[in-house]
Amino acid sequence: MGFLHNLREFFSACVKPKEKRIPKKTVNIRVKMDCEGCVRKVKHAVEELEGVESFDVNQKLQRVTVTGYVDAEEVLEEVRSTGKSADNWPFVPYNLVAFPYVKGAYDVKAPSGFVRNVPDANGDPKSPEMKLMRLFDDENPDHCSIM
């Protein structure tokens, strides 16, 4: 028993190490889908990807969300192979942005409740506007002394 166990360890050490596994993540993609046939094509393409744990195809938001051990570029290429125009999801929820109406953030084509993710919309933490907003914030430990 001991010889066979050592022999197995020897041969397993000689084999090339496995490729690094892609970490688990969520990939959001914007896909132009007009009908149920488009949704079906995209679902079928995403189902066949290796490492997919779950996915959601939302025709109303024109968004495909894939969760699992997948690469974002691989998912994007697979969805594009269906003939649909697809790119990375460029939007963030409206309530997570400090300045949602800054130039470039507000987009007419964005789904309801979303704005474009641009650096100017988040604001500079050292700017005077952000300091004033933080002055009366509940997370500020000194806010009670001001009121």
CSV table of C-alpha atoms in Angstrom, one decimal:
chain,number,residue,atom,x,y,z
A,1,MET,CA,0.0,0.0,0.0
A,2,GLY,CA,2.8,2.4,0.9
A,3,PHE,CA,4.7,1.8,-2.4
A,4,LEU,CA,1.5,2.5,-4.5
A,5,HIS,CA,0.7,5.6,-2.6
A,6,ASN,CA,4.3,7.0,-3.1
A,7,LEU,CA,4.1,6.0,-6.8
A,8,ARG,CA,0.9,7.9,-7.3
A,9,GLU,CA,2.4,11.0,-5.6
A,10,PHE,CA,5.5,10.8,-7.9
A,11,PHE,CA,3.4,10.7,-11.1
A,12,SER,CA,1.1,13.5,-9.9
A,13,ALA,CA,4.1,15.7,-9.2
A,14,CYS,CA,5.4,15.1,-12.8
A,15,VAL,CA,2.3,16.3,-14.4
A,16,LYS,CA,2.1,19.9,-15.4
A,17,PRO,CA,0.3,22.1,-12.8
A,18,LYS,CA,-3.2,23.0,-13.7
A,19,GLU,CA,-4.0,26.4,-15.0
A,20,LYS,CA,-5.0,29.0,-12.5
A,21,ARG,CA,-8.7,29.0,-12.0
A,22,ILE,CA,-10.6,32.2,-12.8
A,23,PRO,CA,-12.0,33.8,-9.6
A,24,LYS,CA,-15.8,33.8,-9.2
A,25,LYS,CA,-17.3,37.1,-10.4
A,26,THR,CA,-20.4,38.7,-11.8
A,27,VAL,CA,-20.3,40.0,-15.4
A,28,ASN,CA,-22.8,42.5,-16.7
A,29,ILE,CA,-23.2,43.0,-20.4
A,30,ARG,CA,-25.5,45.3,-22.4
A,31,VAL,CA,-27.1,43.4,-25.3
A,32,LYS,CA,-29.6,44.8,-27.8
A,33,MET,CA,-32.5,42.4,-27.7
A,34,ASP,CA,-35.8,43.2,-29.5
A,35,CYS,CA,-37.9,40.0,-29.2
A,36,GLU,CA,-38.2,36.7,-27.3
A,37,GLY,CA,-36.2,35.0,-30.1
A,38,CYS,CA,-33.2,37.3,-29.3
A,39,VAL,CA,-33.5,36.5,-25.6
A,40,ARG,CA,-33.6,32.7,-26.4
A,41,LYS,CA,-30.4,33.0,-28.6
A,42,VAL,CA,-28.5,34.8,-25.8
A,43,LYS,CA,-29.7,32.4,-23.1
A,44,HIS,CA,-28.6,29.4,-25.2
A,45,ALA,CA,-25.2,31.0,-25.8
A,46,VAL,CA,-24.6,31.8,-22.2
A,47,GLU,CA,-25.8,28.3,-21.0
A,48,GLU,CA,-23.1,26.6,-23.0
A,49,LEU,CA,-20.2,28.6,-21.4
A,50,GLU,CA,-18.0,26.6,-19.1
A,51,GLY,CA,-18.0,27.8,-15.4
A,52,VAL,CA,-21.4,29.6,-15.5
A,53,GLU,CA,-23.2,29.1,-12.2
A,54,SER,CA,-26.2,31.3,-12.9
A,55,PHE,CA,-27.3,33.9,-15.4
A,56,ASP,CA,-30.2,36.4,-15.9
A,57,VAL,CA,-31.3,37.8,-19.3
A,58,ASN,CA,-33.4,40.9,-18.8
A,59,GLN,CA,-34.9,42.2,-22.1
A,60,LYS,CA,-36.4,45.3,-20.5
A,61,LEU,CA,-33.0,46.6,-19.2
A,62,GLN,CA,-31.2,45.0,-22.2
A,63,ARG,CA,-28.8,43.4,-19.7
A,64,VAL,CA,-27.3,40.0,-19.3
A,65,THR,CA,-25.9,39.1,-15.9
A,66,VAL,CA,-23.6,36.0,-15.6
A,67,THR,CA,-22.2,34.7,-12.3
A,68,GLY,CA,-19.5,32.1,-12.1
A,69,TYR,CA,-16.0,31.3,-12.9
A,70,VAL,CA,-16.0,33.1,-16.2
A,71,ASP,CA,-13.9,35.7,-18.0
A,72,ALA,CA,-15.7,38.9,-19.0
A,73,GLU,CA,-14.2,38.9,-22.5
A,74,GLU,CA,-15.1,35.3,-23.1
A,75,VAL,CA,-18.8,36.0,-22.2
A,76,LEU,CA,-18.8,39.1,-24.4
A,77,GLU,CA,-17.4,37.2,-27.4
A,78,GLU,CA,-19.9,34.3,-26.9
A,79,VAL,CA,-22.9,36.8,-26.8
A,80,ARG,CA,-21.5,38.6,-29.9
A,81,SER,CA,-21.3,35.3,-31.7
A,82,THR,CA,-25.1,35.2,-31.7
A,83,GLY,CA,-25.1,38.2,-34.0
A,84,LYS,CA,-26.3,40.7,-31.3
A,85,SER,CA,-24.4,43.9,-30.6
A,86,ALA,CA,-23.0,43.7,-27.1
A,87,ASP,CA,-20.6,45.7,-24.9
A,88,ASN,CA,-19.8,46.0,-21.2
A,89,TRP,CA,-22.5,47.4,-18.9
A,90,PRO,CA,-21.7,51.1,-18.7
A,91,PHE,CA,-24.3,52.2,-16.1
A,92,VAL,CA,-24.5,52.4,-12.3
A,93,PRO,CA,-27.6,53.0,-10.1
A,94,TYR,CA,-28.7,56.6,-9.9
A,95,ASN,CA,-28.6,56.7,-6.1
A,96,LEU,CA,-25.0,55.6,-5.9
A,97,VAL,CA,-23.7,58.7,-7.7
A,98,ALA,CA,-23.0,62.0,-6.0
A,99,PHE,CA,-23.6,64.1,-9.2
A,100,PRO,CA,-26.0,62.2,-11.6
A,101,TYR,CA,-26.5,65.2,-13.9
A,102,VAL,CA,-22.8,66.0,-14.6
A,103,LYS,CA,-21.9,66.2,-18.2
A,104,GLY,CA,-21.7,62.7,-19.7
A,105,ALA,CA,-23.4,60.9,-16.8
A,106,TYR,CA,-27.0,61.4,-17.8
A,107,ASP,CA,-27.9,59.3,-20.8
A,108,VAL,CA,-31.3,59.3,-22.5
A,109,LYS,CA,-30.7,55.7,-23.6
A,110,ALA,CA,-29.9,54.5,-20.1
A,111,PRO,CA,-32.5,52.3,-18.3
A,112,SER,CA,-34.7,53.9,-15.7
A,113,GLY,CA,-32.9,54.5,-12.5
A,114,PHE,CA,-29.4,54.3,-14.1
A,115,VAL,CA,-26.8,56.8,-15.2
A,116,ARG,CA,-23.4,56.4,-17.0
A,117,ASN,CA,-20.4,55.5,-14.9
A,118,VAL,CA,-18.2,58.5,-15.4
A,119,PRO,CA,-15.4,59.7,-13.0
A,120,ASP,CA,-16.9,63.3,-12.7
A,121,ALA,CA,-20.2,61.9,-11.4
A,122,ASN,CA,-18.6,60.4,-8.3
A,123,GLY,CA,-17.0,63.6,-7.2
A,124,ASP,CA,-13.6,64.3,-5.7
A,125,PRO,CA,-13.7,63.6,-1.9
A,126,LYS,CA,-11.4,66.7,-1.3
A,127,SER,CA,-13.6,69.1,-3.2
A,128,PRO,CA,-15.5,71.8,-1.3
A,129,GLU,CA,-18.9,70.5,-2.4
A,130,MET,CA,-18.1,67.0,-1.1
A,131,LYS,CA,-16.8,68.4,2.2
A,132,LEU,CA,-20.1,70.3,2.7
A,133,MET,CA,-22.1,67.2,1.9
A,134,ARG,CA,-20.1,65.3,4.4
A,135,LEU,CA,-20.5,68.0,7.1
A,136,PHE,CA,-24.1,67.0,7.8
A,137,ASP,CA,-23.8,63.3,7.0
A,138,ASP,CA,-24.9,60.8,9.6
A,139,GLU,CA,-21.6,58.9,9.1
A,140,ASN,CA,-19.6,61.9,10.2
A,141,PRO,CA,-18.7,61.5,13.9
A,142,ASP,CA,-18.7,65.3,14.5
A,143,HIS,CA,-22.1,66.0,12.9
A,144,CYS,CA,-23.9,66.3,16.2
A,145,SER,CA,-21.6,69.1,17.4
A,146,ILE,CA,-22.5,71.2,14.3
A,147,MET,CA,-26.2,70.8,14.8
